């Protein structure tokens, strides 16, 4: 399995991540969502370099031009709800892609909120058979949501390649993806890798609950 950590190379992505982490910026939900979307756009651009390409002839007002364009069938998948602005960033780049959605959310299974289960109850997706599947979710913490989402999408076919895209990842989450997704055709993309999870399974130092910061607290 290939792992691409964008923070290993200096780029504007680091500025977006710095603002996402900063409690002084987090009170502005619009800015927070916009930066999540921007990271998605940057990762989508990097993913575009890995696709298969074919040459096409395009008619202009003055003649014709031959241009190499992506040949892959792309499905952009995301996990409700924090994944929505991240997904929009990918869709800004891959604007002809098909889209898939799944709800997969954490449920604490003990009163101390230290044991987490993942609940899936909604799925809307085209066929992913032979497609390039991009699963975009901002936080790859334990990796369990990503596993459950992937298994849900598998009910609609077998993808040719899987790109797991996130803003922040942990070594635990990456290892879980390695164990539960086909490593030989999976690439993990992240803007940074944080070292640990706390007792509530949140990424540390992380940035907090991405869904709440995007859309407000839930009850």
Short mmCIF file of C-alpha atoms in Angstrom, two decimals:
data_model
loop_
_atom_site.label_atom_id
_atom_site.label_comp_id
_atom_site.label_asym_id
_atom_site.label_seq_id
_atom_site.Cartn_x
_atom_site.Cartn_y
_atom_site.Cartn_z
CA UNK A 1 0.00 0.00 0.00
CA UNK A 2 1.32 3.41 -0.97
CA UNK A 3 1.09 6.33 1.49
CA UNK A 4 1.37 9.94 0.27
CA UNK A 5 1.82 12.50 3.07
CA UNK A 6 1.64 15.97 1.52
CA UNK A 7 3.22 17.60 4.60
CA UNK A 8 6.53 15.99 3.69
CA UNK A 9 6.84 18.58 0.92
CA UNK A 10 6.38 22.30 1.59
CA UNK A 11 3.23 23.60 -0.11
CA UNK A 12 0.24 25.86 0.49
CA UNK A 13 -1.59 22.82 1.89
CA UNK A 14 0.33 23.35 5.14
CA UNK A 15 -1.23 26.81 5.48
CA UNK A 16 -4.72 25.38 5.09
CA UNK A 17 -4.02 22.69 7.69
CA UNK A 18 -2.54 25.23 10.11
CA UNK A 19 -5.75 27.26 9.93
CA UNK A 20 -7.90 24.15 10.33
CA UNK A 21 -6.03 23.30 13.53
CA UNK A 22 -6.06 26.84 14.97
CA UNK A 23 -8.77 27.39 17.61
CA UNK A 24 -8.73 31.06 16.66
CA UNK A 25 -9.91 30.20 13.14
CA UNK A 26 -12.29 27.41 14.07
CA UNK A 27 -15.08 29.74 15.16
CA UNK A 28 -15.56 30.67 11.49
CA UNK A 29 -17.37 27.68 9.98
CA UNK A 30 -17.21 29.09 6.47
CA UNK A 31 -13.42 29.38 6.63
CA UNK A 32 -13.16 25.91 8.15
CA UNK A 33 -15.31 24.33 5.42
CA UNK A 34 -13.46 26.25 2.71
CA UNK A 35 -10.08 24.99 3.94
CA UNK A 36 -11.35 21.41 4.10
CA UNK A 37 -12.49 21.85 0.50
CA UNK A 38 -9.15 23.38 -0.54
CA UNK A 39 -7.22 20.42 0.83
CA UNK A 40 -9.57 18.20 -1.18
CA UNK A 41 -8.76 20.16 -4.34
CA UNK A 42 -5.03 19.84 -3.75
CA UNK A 43 -5.24 16.09 -3.14
CA UNK A 44 -7.47 15.65 -6.18
CA UNK A 45 -4.87 17.41 -8.33
CA UNK A 46 -2.14 15.11 -7.01
CA UNK A 47 -4.31 12.04 -7.59
CA UNK A 48 -4.95 13.22 -11.16
CA UNK A 49 -1.24 12.69 -11.90
CA UNK A 50 -1.59 8.96 -11.17
CA UNK A 51 -4.50 8.25 -13.55
CA UNK A 52 -4.41 6.61 -16.96
CA UNK A 53 -4.59 9.05 -19.86
CA UNK A 54 -5.63 8.92 -23.51
CA UNK A 55 -5.28 11.35 -26.40
CA UNK A 56 -8.38 13.09 -27.78
CA UNK A 57 -8.91 15.48 -30.63
CA UNK A 58 -10.68 18.73 -29.75
CA UNK A 59 -12.16 21.12 -32.31
CA UNK A 60 -11.36 24.78 -31.69
CA UNK A 61 -12.70 27.84 -33.62
CA UNK A 62 -9.45 27.83 -35.62
CA UNK A 63 -8.61 24.17 -36.06
CA UNK A 64 -8.04 21.06 -33.99
CA UNK A 65 -5.88 20.20 -31.00
CA UNK A 66 -4.82 16.86 -29.59
CA UNK A 67 -4.97 16.72 -25.79
CA UNK A 68 -4.24 13.97 -23.29
CA UNK A 69 -7.11 13.60 -20.82
CA UNK A 70 -7.94 11.12 -18.05
CA UNK A 71 -9.33 7.80 -19.27
CA UNK A 72 -10.31 6.41 -15.85
CA UNK A 73 -13.91 6.07 -14.78
CA UNK A 74 -13.87 7.90 -11.45
CA UNK A 75 -16.31 7.53 -8.56
CA UNK A 76 -15.97 10.10 -5.78
CA UNK A 77 -17.29 8.64 -2.53
CA UNK A 78 -17.67 10.30 0.82
CA UNK A 79 -18.90 9.60 4.33
CA UNK A 80 -21.61 11.82 5.87
CA UNK A 81 -21.35 14.44 7.32
CA UNK A 82 -17.83 15.81 7.74
CA UNK A 83 -16.90 14.43 4.33
CA UNK A 84 -19.22 16.77 2.41
CA UNK A 85 -16.96 19.86 2.06
CA UNK A 86 -13.98 17.59 1.43
CA UNK A 87 -15.98 15.82 -1.29
CA UNK A 88 -16.86 19.17 -2.85
CA UNK A 89 -13.17 19.96 -3.19
CA UNK A 90 -12.62 16.74 -5.12
CA UNK A 91 -15.71 17.40 -7.24
CA UNK A 92 -14.36 20.86 -8.16
CA UNK A 93 -11.43 19.06 -9.82
CA UNK A 94 -13.04 15.84 -11.06
CA UNK A 95 -16.19 17.58 -12.23
CA UNK A 96 -17.26 14.73 -14.54
CA UNK A 97 -16.97 12.04 -11.88
CA UNK A 98 -19.85 9.97 -10.57
CA UNK A 99 -20.59 10.34 -6.86
CA UNK A 100 -21.32 7.92 -4.02
CA UNK A 101 -22.43 8.56 -0.44
CA UNK A 102 -22.61 6.51 2.73
CA UNK A 103 -23.46 7.34 6.32
CA UNK A 104 -20.99 5.81 8.75
CA UNK A 105 -20.79 7.35 12.18
CA UNK A 106 -19.16 6.50 15.46
CA UNK A 107 -21.20 5.16 18.36
CA UNK A 108 -19.56 4.84 21.76
CA UNK A 109 -20.29 1.41 23.18
CA UNK A 110 -19.41 2.12 26.84
CA UNK A 111 -20.28 4.92 29.24
CA UNK A 112 -16.67 6.11 29.45
CA UNK A 113 -16.69 6.80 25.67
CA UNK A 114 -13.46 4.88 25.16
CA UNK A 115 -14.83 2.06 22.96
CA UNK A 116 -16.17 2.97 19.55
CA UNK A 117 -18.43 1.13 17.14
CA UNK A 118 -19.33 2.26 13.62
CA UNK A 119 -22.93 2.37 12.39
CA UNK A 120 -23.85 2.39 8.67
CA UNK A 121 -27.44 3.05 7.63
CA UNK A 122 -27.53 4.84 4.24
CA UNK A 123 -25.91 4.10 0.88
CA UNK A 124 -26.32 5.78 -2.53
CA UNK A 125 -23.77 4.83 -5.17
CA UNK A 126 -23.38 3.99 -8.85
CA UNK A 127 -21.60 0.82 -9.90
CA UNK A 128 -17.93 0.93 -8.96
CA UNK A 129 -17.00 -2.12 -11.04
CA UNK A 130 -13.62 -1.49 -12.69
CA UNK A 131 -13.66 2.17 -11.60
CA UNK A 132 -11.13 4.32 -9.79
CA UNK A 133 -12.74 4.80 -6.37
CA UNK A 134 -11.81 7.84 -4.27
CA UNK A 135 -13.13 7.65 -0.70
CA UNK A 136 -12.81 11.11 0.86
CA UNK A 137 -13.16 11.51 4.63
CA UNK A 138 -11.28 14.26 6.50
CA UNK A 139 -10.20 12.22 9.54
CA UNK A 140 -8.62 8.76 9.31
CA UNK A 141 -8.54 8.05 13.05
CA UNK A 142 -9.13 4.38 13.85
CA UNK A 143 -9.83 3.51 10.21
CA UNK A 144 -13.05 1.68 11.13
CA UNK A 145 -15.35 4.14 9.32
CA UNK A 146 -13.22 3.80 6.20
CA UNK A 147 -13.40 0.00 6.40
CA UNK A 148 -17.19 0.00 6.80
CA UNK A 149 -17.66 2.52 3.99
CA UNK A 150 -15.46 0.47 1.65
CA UNK A 151 -17.39 -2.71 2.43
CA UNK A 152 -20.67 -0.89 1.72
CA UNK A 153 -19.39 0.34 -1.66
CA UNK A 154 -18.20 -3.19 -2.50
CA UNK A 155 -21.85 -4.24 -2.75
CA UNK A 156 -21.87 -2.28 -6.02
CA UNK A 157 -18.79 -3.80 -7.65
CA UNK A 158 -15.03 -4.26 -7.43
CA UNK A 159 -12.96 -1.10 -8.08
CA UNK A 160 -9.78 -1.13 -10.16
CA UNK A 161 -7.97 1.10 -7.66
CA UNK A 162 -8.87 2.73 -4.33
CA UNK A 163 -7.64 6.14 -3.21
CA UNK A 164 -8.27 6.74 0.50
CA UNK A 165 -8.11 10.52 0.93
CA UNK A 166 -8.09 12.38 4.24
CA UNK A 167 -6.87 15.62 5.79
CA UNK A 168 -5.37 14.04 8.90
CA UNK A 169 -4.39 10.41 9.46
CA UNK A 170 -2.90 8.39 12.29
CA UNK A 171 -0.55 5.42 12.13
CA UNK A 172 -3.37 3.32 13.67
CA UNK A 173 -5.81 4.37 10.97
CA UNK A 174 -3.34 3.74 8.17
CA UNK A 175 -2.51 0.30 9.55
CA UNK A 176 -6.21 -0.57 9.81
CA UNK A 177 -6.68 0.39 6.15
CA UNK A 178 -3.67 -1.73 5.24
CA UNK A 179 -5.25 -4.75 6.97
CA UNK A 180 -8.81 -4.35 5.70
CA UNK A 181 -8.50 -2.97 2.16
CA UNK A 182 -6.59 -4.64 -0.70
CA UNK A 183 -3.11 -3.21 -0.12
CA UNK A 184 -1.91 -3.96 -3.65
CA UNK A 185 -4.41 -1.50 -5.15
CA UNK A 186 -4.88 1.07 -2.39
CA UNK A 187 -3.21 4.45 -1.99
CA UNK A 188 -3.63 6.61 1.12
CA UNK A 189 -3.41 10.39 0.70
CA UNK A 190 -3.21 12.78 3.65
CA UNK A 191 -2.19 16.36 4.39
CA UNK A 192 -0.52 15.28 7.65
CA UNK A 193 -0.06 12.27 9.92
CA UNK A 194 -0.59 12.85 13.65
CA UNK A 195 0.99 10.48 16.15
CA UNK A 196 -1.76 9.24 18.47
CA UNK A 197 -5.42 8.84 19.37
CA UNK A 198 -6.71 9.91 22.79
CA UNK A 199 -8.87 7.73 25.03
CA UNK A 200 -11.99 8.87 23.11
CA UNK A 201 -10.43 7.88 19.76
CA UNK A 202 -9.88 11.45 18.57
CA UNK A 203 -6.70 12.39 16.71
CA UNK A 204 -4.07 14.25 18.77
CA UNK A 205 -3.06 17.02 18.22
CA UNK A 206 -5.67 16.85 15.45
CA UNK A 207 -8.20 19.61 15.08
CA UNK A 208 -11.28 18.46 16.99
CA UNK A 209 -14.54 17.07 15.60
CA UNK A 210 -14.51 17.99 11.90
CA UNK A 211 -18.25 17.49 11.48
CA UNK A 212 -19.12 19.76 14.39
CA UNK A 213 -16.65 22.39 13.23
CA UNK A 214 -18.15 22.34 9.73
CA UNK A 215 -21.83 22.27 10.66
CA UNK A 216 -22.30 22.87 14.39
CA UNK A 217 -22.70 20.67 17.44
CA UNK A 218 -25.01 17.67 17.29
CA UNK A 219 -27.32 16.54 20.09
#
